CSV table of C-alpha atoms in Angstrom, one decimal:
chain,number,residue,atom,x,y,z
S,69,MET,CA,-0.4,-0.5,0.4
S,70,ILE,CA,1.5,3.8,-1.0
S,71,ARG,CA,0.3,7.1,0.9
S,72,VAL,CA,1.0,10.4,0.2
S,73,GLN,CA,-0.5,12.7,2.3
S,74,ARG,CA,0.9,15.6,4.5
S,75,GLU,CA,-0.2,14.7,7.4
S,76,ASP,CA,1.9,13.3,10.1
S,77,PHE,CA,2.6,8.5,10.1
S,78,ASP,CA,1.7,6.8,13.7
S,79,VAL,CA,4.5,3.2,13.1
S,80,GLY,CA,3.1,1.4,16.2
S,81,ALA,CA,0.0,1.5,14.0
S,82,GLU,CA,0.4,1.0,11.3
S,83,ILE,CA,2.3,-2.0,12.4
S,84,ALA,CA,-0.6,-2.6,15.0
S,85,ARG,CA,-2.3,-2.5,10.7
S,86,ILE,CA,-0.4,-4.9,8.6
S,87,LYS,CA,-0.4,-7.4,11.8
S,88,ALA,CA,-3.8,-7.5,11.9
S,89,ARG,CA,-6.0,-10.4,12.1
S,90,ARG,CA,-3.1,-12.1,10.5
S,91,SER,CA,0.1,-15.0,12.4
S,92,ASP,CA,1.8,-15.9,9.4
S,93,ILE,CA,4.6,-12.7,10.0
S,94,GLY,CA,7.8,-13.7,11.7
S,95,ALA,CA,9.4,-10.0,10.6
S,96,ILE,CA,8.5,-6.5,10.5
S,97,VAL,CA,11.3,-3.8,9.1
S,98,THR,CA,10.4,-0.1,9.1
S,99,PHE,CA,12.4,2.5,8.0
S,100,THR,CA,11.3,5.7,9.6
S,101,GLY,CA,12.7,9.0,7.5
S,102,THR,CA,13.8,11.9,9.9
S,103,VAL,CA,14.9,16.2,9.5
S,104,ARG,CA,17.7,16.5,9.9
S,105,ASP,CA,18.9,20.1,11.5
S,106,ARG,CA,22.3,19.9,11.3
S,107,ASP,CA,23.8,22.5,14.2
S,108,GLY,CA,20.9,24.0,14.1
S,109,ALA,CA,21.4,25.2,9.8
S,110,VAL,CA,17.4,24.3,9.2
S,111,ALA,CA,14.6,26.2,10.9
S,112,ALA,CA,12.4,24.1,8.1
S,113,MET,CA,12.2,22.2,5.2
S,114,THR,CA,9.2,22.1,2.2
S,115,LEU,CA,9.0,19.0,1.0
S,116,GLU,CA,8.0,19.8,-3.3
S,117,HIS,CA,6.2,16.3,-5.6
S,118,TYR,CA,4.3,15.8,-8.4
S,119,PRO,CA,0.9,14.3,-7.4
S,120,GLY,CA,-0.1,11.4,-10.3
S,121,MET,CA,3.7,10.6,-11.3
S,122,THR,CA,4.6,10.2,-6.9
S,123,GLU,CA,1.4,8.2,-6.5
S,124,ALA,CA,2.7,6.4,-9.8
S,125,GLU,CA,5.6,6.2,-9.4
S,126,LEU,CA,5.7,4.4,-6.1
S,127,ALA,CA,3.1,2.0,-6.6
S,128,ARG,CA,5.3,0.6,-9.5
S,129,VAL,CA,8.3,0.9,-6.7
S,130,GLU,CA,5.8,-1.0,-3.9
S,131,ALA,CA,5.2,-3.5,-6.9
S,132,GLU,CA,8.7,-4.1,-8.2
S,133,ALA,CA,9.9,-4.7,-4.0
S,134,CYS,CA,6.9,-7.4,-4.1
S,135,ALA,CA,8.3,-9.6,-7.3
S,136,ARG,CA,11.3,-9.7,-6.2
S,137,PHE,CA,10.7,-10.9,-2.6
S,138,ALA,CA,8.7,-13.2,-1.0
S,139,LEU,CA,6.3,-10.3,1.6
S,140,GLN,CA,3.1,-10.7,3.2
S,141,ALA,CA,2.4,-6.7,3.3
S,142,SER,CA,4.9,-3.6,2.9
S,143,LEU,CA,3.5,0.3,2.7
S,144,ILE,CA,4.9,4.1,2.2
S,145,VAL,CA,3.9,6.4,3.4
S,146,HIS,CA,5.6,9.8,1.9
S,147,ARG,CA,4.9,13.1,3.4
S,148,TYR,CA,5.1,16.4,1.7
S,149,GLY,CA,4.3,20.6,2.6
S,150,THR,CA,6.4,22.1,5.6
S,151,LEU,CA,7.9,20.2,8.0
S,152,GLU,CA,10.3,20.7,10.6
S,153,PRO,CA,13.3,18.8,12.4
S,154,GLY,CA,12.1,16.7,14.1
S,155,ASP,CA,9.7,15.7,12.2
S,156,ASN,CA,9.2,12.4,10.1
S,157,ILE,CA,9.4,12.8,6.5
S,158,VAL,CA,8.5,9.3,5.0
S,159,LEU,CA,7.8,5.3,6.1
S,160,VAL,CA,8.6,2.2,4.5
S,161,ALA,CA,7.5,-0.6,6.0
S,162,THR,CA,7.8,-4.9,4.9
S,163,ALA,CA,6.5,-8.1,7.0
S,164,SER,CA,7.9,-11.1,5.4
S,165,GLU,CA,8.2,-15.0,6.9
S,166,HIS,CA,11.7,-14.4,7.8
S,167,ARG,CA,13.9,-11.6,8.3
S,168,GLU,CA,16.3,-11.5,5.6
S,169,ALA,CA,13.5,-11.2,2.7
S,170,ALA,CA,11.4,-7.8,5.0
S,171,PHE,CA,15.8,-6.2,5.6
S,172,GLU,CA,16.0,-6.5,1.8
S,173,ALA,CA,13.1,-5.1,0.8
S,174,ALA,CA,12.9,-2.1,3.0
S,175,ARG,CA,16.2,-1.2,1.6
S,176,PHE,CA,15.8,-1.8,-1.9
S,177,LEU,CA,12.4,0.7,-1.3
S,178,MET,CA,14.2,2.9,0.4
S,179,ASP,CA,17.0,3.5,-2.3
S,180,TYR,CA,14.2,2.4,-4.9
S,181,LEU,CA,12.3,6.1,-3.8
S,182,LYS,CA,15.4,7.8,-3.2
S,183,THR,CA,15.7,8.1,-6.6
S,184,ARG,CA,12.8,7.6,-8.6
S,185,ALA,CA,9.7,9.1,-6.2
S,186,PRO,CA,9.6,12.6,-7.7
S,187,PHE,CA,10.2,14.6,-4.1
S,188,TRP,CA,12.4,17.5,-4.1
S,189,LYS,CA,13.5,19.3,-0.6
S,190,ARG,CA,13.3,22.9,0.7
S,191,GLU,CA,15.8,23.3,3.0
S,192,ASP,CA,15.4,27.4,5.0
S,193,GLY,CA,17.5,27.9,7.3
S,194,PRO,CA,19.0,31.8,8.7
S,195,SER,CA,21.3,32.0,5.8
S,196,GLY,CA,18.1,32.0,3.4
S,197,ALA,CA,16.4,29.1,1.4
S,198,ARG,CA,18.2,25.9,-0.9
S,199,TRP,CA,17.1,22.6,-2.7
S,200,VAL,CA,18.7,19.6,-1.6
S,201,GLU,CA,21.1,18.1,-4.5
S,202,ALA,CA,20.8,14.8,-4.7
S,203,GLU,CA,23.6,12.5,-4.0
S,204,ALA,CA,26.0,9.7,-6.4
S,205,ARG,CA,25.3,7.9,-3.5
S,206,ASP,CA,22.2,7.5,-3.2
S,207,GLU,CA,22.2,6.8,-7.8
S,208,ALA,CA,25.7,4.0,-6.4
S,209,ALA,CA,23.4,2.5,-3.4
S,210,THR,CA,19.4,1.9,-6.7
S,211,ALA,CA,22.1,0.6,-9.3
S,212,ARG,CA,24.0,-1.9,-6.7
S,213,TRP,CA,20.1,-3.4,-7.1
S,214,SER,CA,20.7,-4.0,-11.3
S,215,LYS,CA,24.0,-6.0,-10.3
S,216,GLU,CA,22.3,-8.7,-7.7
S,217,PRO,CA,19.8,-11.2,-9.3
S,218,ALA,CA,16.4,-11.5,-8.9
S,219,ALA,CA,14.4,-15.1,-7.4
S,220,LYS,CA,12.3,-14.3,-4.9
S,221,GLN,CA,14.5,-15.2,-1.5
S,222,PRO,CA,12.4,-17.8,1.4
J,217,MET,CA,0.0,19.1,-24.6
J,218,ARG,CA,1.0,20.6,-20.7
J,219,LEU,CA,4.6,20.7,-19.4
J,220,LEU,CA,5.0,21.3,-15.9
J,221,TYR,CA,7.7,22.3,-14.1
J,222,PHE,CA,9.2,21.4,-10.5
J,223,ALA,CA,11.6,22.5,-7.5
J,224,TRP,CA,14.3,25.6,-9.3
J,225,VAL,CA,13.2,24.7,-12.8
J,226,LYS,CA,10.2,25.7,-12.1
J,227,GLU,CA,11.6,28.9,-9.9
J,228,LYS,CA,14.3,30.1,-12.5
J,229,ALA,CA,11.5,29.1,-15.8
J,230,GLY,CA,9.2,31.3,-13.4
J,231,ILE,CA,5.9,29.1,-14.2
J,232,ALA,CA,4.3,25.9,-13.0
J,233,ALA,CA,2.7,24.4,-16.3
J,234,GLU,CA,1.5,25.9,-18.8
J,235,GLU,CA,-0.1,24.3,-22.5
J,236,VAL,CA,2.4,24.1,-25.7
J,237,ALA,CA,2.3,23.4,-29.4
J,238,PRO,CA,6.3,22.9,-30.5
J,239,PRO,CA,7.7,22.4,-34.0
J,240,ASP,CA,7.7,19.7,-36.5
J,241,GLY,CA,10.9,19.4,-35.9
J,242,VAL,CA,10.9,19.4,-32.5
J,243,ALA,CA,10.4,15.1,-31.8
J,244,THR,CA,12.4,13.9,-28.6
J,245,VAL,CA,13.1,15.2,-25.0
J,246,ALA,CA,16.3,16.4,-26.1
J,247,GLU,CA,14.9,18.5,-28.4
J,248,LEU,CA,12.5,20.1,-26.3
J,249,ILE,CA,14.2,21.4,-24.7
J,250,ASP,CA,16.1,23.6,-27.0
J,251,TRP,CA,13.5,24.4,-28.5
J,252,LEU,CA,12.4,26.2,-24.5
J,253,LYS,CA,15.4,27.4,-24.0
J,254,GLY,CA,15.2,29.8,-27.0
J,255,ARG,CA,11.7,31.0,-25.2
J,256,GLY,CA,13.6,33.6,-23.2
J,257,PRO,CA,16.2,34.9,-20.8
J,258,GLU,CA,13.7,32.4,-17.8
J,259,PHE,CA,14.5,29.4,-20.1
J,260,ALA,CA,17.6,29.3,-21.0
J,261,HIS,CA,18.6,29.5,-17.5
J,262,ALA,CA,16.3,27.7,-16.3
J,263,PHE,CA,18.0,24.7,-18.9
J,264,ALA,CA,20.9,26.6,-18.8
J,265,ARG,CA,22.8,22.8,-17.4
J,266,ALA,CA,20.5,20.5,-19.8
J,267,GLU,CA,22.0,17.5,-18.3
J,268,VAL,CA,21.0,17.7,-14.8
J,269,ILE,CA,17.5,18.0,-16.0
J,270,ARG,CA,15.4,15.4,-15.9
J,271,ALA,CA,12.1,14.5,-17.3
J,272,ALA,CA,9.3,12.3,-18.0
J,273,ILE,CA,7.0,11.5,-20.2
J,274,ASP,CA,2.9,11.2,-19.2
J,275,GLN,CA,4.2,11.0,-15.1
J,276,ARG,CA,6.8,8.5,-16.6
J,277,HIS,CA,10.7,8.4,-16.3
J,278,VAL,CA,12.5,9.3,-19.1
J,279,ARG,CA,15.7,9.6,-21.0
J,280,HIS,CA,16.8,12.8,-22.8
J,281,ASP,CA,16.1,10.6,-26.4
J,282,ALA,CA,12.7,9.3,-25.9
J,283,PRO,CA,10.5,10.4,-28.2
J,284,ILE,CA,7.6,13.4,-27.5
J,285,ALA,CA,5.4,12.3,-29.7
J,286,GLY,CA,1.4,12.0,-28.8
J,287,ALA,CA,2.9,12.4,-24.5
J,288,ARG,CA,-0.4,14.3,-23.4
J,289,GLU,CA,2.5,15.4,-19.7
J,290,ILE,CA,5.7,16.5,-20.5
J,291,ALA,CA,8.1,17.0,-16.5
J,292,PHE,CA,10.8,18.5,-16.6
J,293,PHE,CA,13.0,19.1,-13.0
J,294,PRO,CA,16.2,18.4,-10.4
J,295,PRO,CA,17.4,14.7,-9.6
J,296,VAL,CA,14.9,14.0,-7.3
J,297,THR,CA,16.1,14.1,-3.6
J,298,GLY,CA,12.5,12.6,-1.3
J,299,GLY,CA,13.3,10.2,0.8
W,200,MET,CA,19.9,0.3,26.0
W,201,ILE,CA,18.7,-3.0,26.4
W,202,ARG,CA,15.5,-5.4,27.7
W,203,VAL,CA,15.1,-8.3,28.5
W,204,GLN,CA,11.0,-8.3,29.4
W,205,ARG,CA,7.7,-10.7,29.7
W,206,GLU,CA,5.7,-8.4,28.6
W,207,ASP,CA,5.0,-6.3,26.2
W,208,PHE,CA,7.0,-3.9,24.1
W,209,ASP,CA,5.1,-0.6,22.1
W,210,VAL,CA,7.2,0.1,19.0
W,211,GLY,CA,5.3,3.5,18.4
W,212,ALA,CA,6.0,4.6,22.5
W,213,GLU,CA,10.3,2.8,21.4
W,214,ILE,CA,10.7,5.2,18.6
W,215,ALA,CA,9.1,8.6,20.0
W,216,ARG,CA,11.8,7.2,22.9
W,217,ILE,CA,14.4,7.4,20.8
W,218,LYS,CA,13.4,10.3,19.2
W,219,ALA,CA,12.6,12.9,22.2
W,220,ARG,CA,14.7,16.4,22.5
W,221,ARG,CA,16.8,15.8,19.4
W,222,SER,CA,16.8,16.3,15.8
W,223,ASP,CA,19.4,15.4,14.4
W,224,ILE,CA,18.7,11.6,14.5
W,225,GLY,CA,18.1,11.0,10.4
W,226,ALA,CA,17.2,7.9,10.1
W,227,ILE,CA,15.1,5.1,12.6
W,228,VAL,CA,15.2,1.1,11.1
W,229,THR,CA,13.2,-1.2,13.9
W,230,PHE,CA,13.1,-5.3,13.5
W,231,THR,CA,10.2,-6.1,15.6
W,232,GLY,CA,10.3,-10.5,15.2
W,233,THR,CA,6.7,-12.4,16.0
W,234,VAL,CA,5.6,-15.7,16.9
W,235,ARG,CA,5.0,-17.5,13.6
W,236,ASP,CA,2.0,-19.4,13.5
W,237,ARG,CA,2.6,-22.4,10.7
W,238,ASP,CA,-1.3,-23.5,10.2
W,239,GLY,CA,-2.1,-24.1,13.1
W,240,ALA,CA,0.8,-25.6,14.3
W,241,VAL,CA,2.0,-23.3,17.0
W,242,ALA,CA,-0.8,-22.9,19.5
W,243,ALA,CA,1.7,-22.0,21.7
W,244,MET,CA,5.6,-20.8,22.1
W,245,THR,CA,7.7,-20.7,24.9
W,246,LEU,CA,10.6,-19.0,25.7
W,247,GLU,CA,13.2,-20.2,28.3
W,248,HIS,CA,16.4,-18.6,29.2
W,249,TYR,CA,19.9,-17.7,30.8
W,250,PRO,CA,18.9,-15.2,33.4
W,251,GLY,CA,22.3,-13.4,33.8
W,252,MET,CA,23.9,-14.1,30.0
W,253,THR,CA,21.2,-12.2,28.7
W,254,GLU,CA,21.5,-9.4,29.4
W,255,ALA,CA,25.8,-9.9,29.7
W,256,GLU,CA,25.7,-11.1,26.2
W,257,LEU,CA,22.8,-8.6,24.9
W,258,ALA,CA,25.1,-5.8,26.1
W,259,ARG,CA,28.0,-6.7,24.0
W,260,VAL,CA,26.2,-7.4,20.6
W,261,GLU,CA,25.3,-4.2,21.1
W,262,ALA,CA,28.5,-3.0,22.0
W,263,GLU,CA,29.7,-4.5,18.1
W,264,ALA,CA,27.6,-2.9,16.7
W,265,CYS,CA,28.4,0.8,18.7
W,266,ALA,CA,31.8,0.2,17.1
W,267,ARG,CA,31.5,-0.6,13.7
W,268,PHE,CA,28.4,1.7,12.7
W,269,ALA,CA,28.3,5.7,13.4
W,270,LEU,CA,25.0,5.0,15.5
W,271,GLN,CA,23.1,7.6,17.6
W,272,ALA,CA,20.8,4.8,19.4
W,273,SER,CA,20.1,1.5,19.5
W,274,LEU,CA,18.4,-0.6,21.9
W,275,ILE,CA,17.2,-4.8,22.2
W,276,VAL,CA,14.4,-5.8,23.4
W,277,HIS,CA,13.5,-9.5,23.9
W,278,ARG,CA,10.7,-11.3,26.0
W,279,TYR,CA,10.4,-13.9,27.3
W,280,GLY,CA,7.6,-16.9,29.5
W,281,THR,CA,4.9,-18.2,26.9
W,282,LEU,CA,3.5,-16.4,24.1
W,283,GLU,CA,0.9,-16.9,21.4
W,284,PRO,CA,1.4,-16.7,17.2
W,285,GLY,CA,1.2,-12.8,16.2
W,286,ASP,CA,2.8,-12.2,19.6
W,287,ASN,CA,5.6,-9.5,19.6
W,288,ILE,CA,9.4,-11.6,19.9
W,289,VAL,CA,12.1,-8.8,19.5
W,290,LEU,CA,13.0,-6.0,18.3
W,291,VAL,CA,15.8,-4.5,17.4
W,292,ALA,CA,16.0,-0.3,16.9
W,293,THR,CA,18.7,1.5,15.4
W,294,ALA,CA,19.2,5.8,15.3
W,295,SER,CA,21.8,7.0,12.5
W,296,GLU,CA,21.6,10.0,10.7
W,297,HIS,CA,22.3,8.0,7.3
W,298,ARG,CA,20.1,4.9,6.1
W,299,GLU,CA,23.1,3.0,5.6
W,300,ALA,CA,24.2,3.0,9.1
W,301,ALA,CA,21.1,2.1,10.4
W,302,PHE,CA,19.8,-0.9,8.3
W,303,GLU,CA,23.4,-3.2,8.1
W,304,ALA,CA,22.8,-1.8,12.2
W,305,ALA,CA,19.9,-3.5,12.4
W,306,ARG,CA,20.3,-6.2,10.6
W,307,PHE,CA,23.7,-7.3,12.5
W,308,LEU,CA,22.7,-6.3,15.9
W,309,MET,CA,19.6,-9.5,14.8
W,310,ASP,CA,22.6,-11.6,13.1
W,311,TYR,CA,24.1,-12.1,16.5
W,312,LEU,CA,22.3,-12.1,18.7
W,313,LYS,CA,19.6,-15.2,16.5
W,314,THR,CA,23.5,-16.9,18.0
W,315,ARG,CA,24.8,-15.5,20.8
W,316,ALA,CA,21.3,-14.4,23.2
W,317,PRO,CA,21.2,-17.4,25.0
W,318,PHE,CA,17.1,-17.8,24.3
W,319,TRP,CA,15.5,-21.0,23.3
W,320,LYS,CA,12.2,-22.0,21.6
W,321,ARG,CA,9.9,-24.7,22.9
W,322,GLU,CA,6.5,-25.3,20.2
W,323,ASP,CA,3.6,-26.2,21.9
W,324,GLY,CA,1.7,-27.6,18.7
W,325,PRO,CA,-1.6,-30.1,19.2
W,326,SER,CA,1.2,-33.2,18.1
W,327,GLY,CA,2.7,-31.8,21.4
W,328,ALA,CA,6.3,-30.0,22.9
W,329,ARG,CA,8.7,-30.4,20.5
W,330,TRP,CA,12.1,-27.7,21.4
W,331,VAL,CA,12.6,-25.9,18.4
W,332,GLU,CA,16.7,-26.8,16.3
W,333,ALA,CA,19.0,-24.1,15.2
W,334,GLU,CA,18.7,-23.4,11.7
W,335,ALA,CA,22.8,-23.7,9.9
W,336,ARG,CA,21.0,-20.0,7.7
W,337,ASP,CA,22.3,-18.6,11.2
W,338,GLU,CA,25.1,-19.1,11.9
W,339,ALA,CA,25.8,-18.3,8.7
W,340,ALA,CA,24.3,-14.8,8.1
W,341,THR,CA,26.3,-14.7,11.9
W,342,ALA,CA,29.5,-15.4,9.9
W,343,ARG,CA,28.9,-13.2,6.7
W,344,TRP,CA,29.2,-10.9,9.7
W,345,SER,CA,33.2,-11.3,9.9
W,346,LYS,CA,34.3,-11.1,5.9
W,347,GLU,CA,33.8,-7.6,6.7
W,348,PRO,CA,35.7,-4.8,6.8
W,349,ALA,CA,34.9,-3.1,11.0
W,350,ALA,CA,35.0,0.7,9.7
W,351,LYS,CA,32.1,3.1,10.1
W,352,GLN,CA,30.0,3.9,7.8
W,353,PRO,CA,29.1,7.4,7.6
B,256,MET,CA,31.3,-24.8,41.4
B,257,ARG,CA,28.0,-24.1,39.8
B,258,LEU,CA,26.5,-26.3,36.8
B,259,LEU,CA,23.6,-25.2,35.0
B,260,TYR,CA,21.5,-26.5,32.2
B,261,PHE,CA,18.9,-24.9,30.0
B,262,ALA,CA,16.0,-26.1,27.3
B,263,TRP,CA,16.7,-29.8,26.7
B,264,VAL,CA,19.5,-30.7,28.3
B,265,LYS,CA,18.2,-30.0,31.0
B,266,GLU,CA,15.1,-31.9,30.5
B,267,LYS,CA,16.7,-34.7,29.6
B,268,ALA,CA,19.3,-34.3,33.1
B,269,GLY,CA,16.9,-33.7,35.3
B,270,ILE,CA,17.8,-31.2,36.4
B,271,ALA,CA,18.3,-27.4,36.0
B,272,ALA,CA,21.0,-26.9,38.3
B,273,GLU,CA,23.6,-28.2,40.6
B,274,GLU,CA,26.6,-27.4,43.5
B,275,VAL,CA,29.8,-30.0,42.0
B,276,ALA,CA,33.6,-30.9,42.8
B,277,PRO,CA,35.2,-32.8,40.2
B,278,PRO,CA,38.1,-34.3,40.4
B,279,ASP,CA,41.2,-33.0,39.4
B,280,GLY,CA,41.6,-35.2,36.4
B,281,VAL,CA,38.9,-33.1,34.6
B,282,ALA,CA,39.9,-29.3,33.3
B,283,THR,CA,38.6,-28.7,30.4
B,284,VAL,CA,35.2,-28.7,29.1
B,285,ALA,CA,34.5,-31.8,27.7
B,286,GLU,CA,36.5,-33.5,29.9
B,287,LEU,CA,33.3,-31.9,32.2
B,288,ILE,CA,31.0,-33.2,29.7
B,289,ASP,CA,32.8,-36.5,29.7
B,290,TRP,CA,33.0,-36.6,33.9
B,291,LEU,CA,28.7,-35.8,33.9
B,292,LYS,CA,28.4,-37.9,31.0
B,293,GLY,CA,29.8,-41.3,33.6
B,294,ARG,CA,26.8,-39.6,36.5
B,295,GLY,CA,24.4,-42.2,35.3
B,296,PRO,CA,21.5,-42.9,32.9
B,297,GLU,CA,19.6,-39.3,32.1
B,298,PHE,CA,23.6,-37.3,32.3
B,299,ALA,CA,24.6,-39.8,29.3
B,300,HIS,CA,21.0,-39.6,27.3
B,301,ALA,CA,21.2,-35.5,27.6
B,302,PHE,CA,25.6,-35.4,26.4
B,303,ALA,CA,24.7,-38.0,24.2
B,304,ARG,CA,25.0,-36.0,21.4
B,305,ALA,CA,28.1,-33.8,23.1
B,306,GLU,CA,28.9,-32.4,20.3
B,307,VAL,CA,26.0,-30.2,19.3
B,308,ILE,CA,25.7,-29.2,23.3
B,309,ARG,CA,27.0,-25.5,23.8
B,310,ALA,CA,29.1,-24.0,26.6
B,311,ALA,CA,29.3,-21.5,29.2
B,312,ILE,CA,31.8,-20.0,32.0
B,313,ASP,CA,31.0,-17.5,33.5
B,314,GLN,CA,27.8,-16.0,31.5
B,315,ARG,CA,29.9,-16.1,28.3
B,316,HIS,CA,30.1,-18.8,25.5
B,317,VAL,CA,33.4,-20.6,25.0
B,318,ARG,CA,34.4,-23.6,22.6
B,319,HIS,CA,34.8,-27.3,24.6
B,320,ASP,CA,38.9,-26.8,24.9
B,321,ALA,CA,38.3,-24.5,27.3
B,322,PRO,CA,40.1,-24.6,30.5
B,323,ILE,CA,37.5,-24.6,33.4
B,324,ALA,CA,39.9,-23.7,36.3
B,325,GLY,CA,38.8,-20.8,38.3
B,326,ALA,CA,35.3,-20.9,36.4
B,327,ARG,CA,32.7,-19.9,39.4
B,328,GLU,CA,29.9,-21.2,37.0
B,329,ILE,CA,29.4,-23.3,33.8
B,330,ALA,CA,26.1,-23.7,31.7
B,331,PHE,CA,25.1,-26.3,28.8
B,332,PHE,CA,23.1,-26.1,26.1
B,333,PRO,CA,21.2,-26.5,22.8
B,334,PRO,CA,22.8,-24.2,20.3
B,335,VAL,CA,20.7,-21.1,20.8
B,336,THR,CA,17.5,-20.1,18.9
B,337,GLY,CA,15.8,-16.5,20.0
B,338,GLY,CA,15.8,-13.4,17.9
């Protein structure tokens, strides 16, 4: 499932929703990305996105993860709008029978959405606003997956 | 076709969305960028470093050599920085 | 921090505690292990442990993770006693500036505690009780870490 | 020294903890296991597959060739299955 929203999310509630009315899950991994204040340099961060394409791209990334890994459930929640240091930005959750698939899929989802989902961060600090630049290592992290076999893991 | 601009491409171009009808010779994303650059100093500025600009046709990422024939919506933006 | 307890844990509350009064964290990864019912074969699971050594071993595993990865916070909570399908067993949480260290450290903690922490699972099912056998792939997962460089990641 | 048994080692031996004073020739974990096996059929049964049994001295994992001199607490158990 994917959600693009202005509102905050509650990791505990999302896990409870994934686990509800089933007992075949053995492992749940969550990744929470938050606004990081670098020594007071960030007063606020505004996330712009491309409505329509964002949802489509996140759905494609999630479908790719479900094809690659033996997942029982997956969730991507991404916020947009103006956030403050410490605020949540993104949540990825994966559930599987075994921990390997849950860990790998969560990392895959994060690596892919970092380079595919159409969001742009603008930091507002004491010295003005600046658009955050993409990092080469995020591209490298995504590229790593195309070298690995796409076989389903147990 | 409808053009969309995001983040600093939008700020530099001074516009978020517009309808355009490029001439017949404009067949690819790269050629569309070249055509846009000739429309005024804001666009020349926004697309000055064309190689860093990313494009999407009908909400899918495409490369600059992608054909634009049949596109309803083309978007231009910097490399994404979500997550 | 480590905790060994009979009571359940609340992942959302643990994340909130990790984030409280700081805004330098960029990434939080959690792993939740749960009792998995295999087609109705497990009515209950009892976790026995070695009080004293359990705490000592988990503390050693956590110290090793902090030495290997650039962590801002870490937490291991492991339950003991009788649990039912769907119940939580273990929680690992890691916080870092960047996602790579948080993901790697969470996986390291799980791999290590799987082969080091003195817990034993007994499954009670319709056909009686049986002690769960250790899996060779857990040993392999732990061994993997001794081949990798121990350098701190950014 | 104090001996502790866990999981199926405890069930087979029929005891959870005891104080023992092994004779002087018993210097390693392996030798302690051999000595324990001679104490009765329950222990012979519990330690029949000695190679799969894990040991800890004073709450740290050790191999079977570890010396037991000075140990206050020695524990025997199957491979761990937590997490």
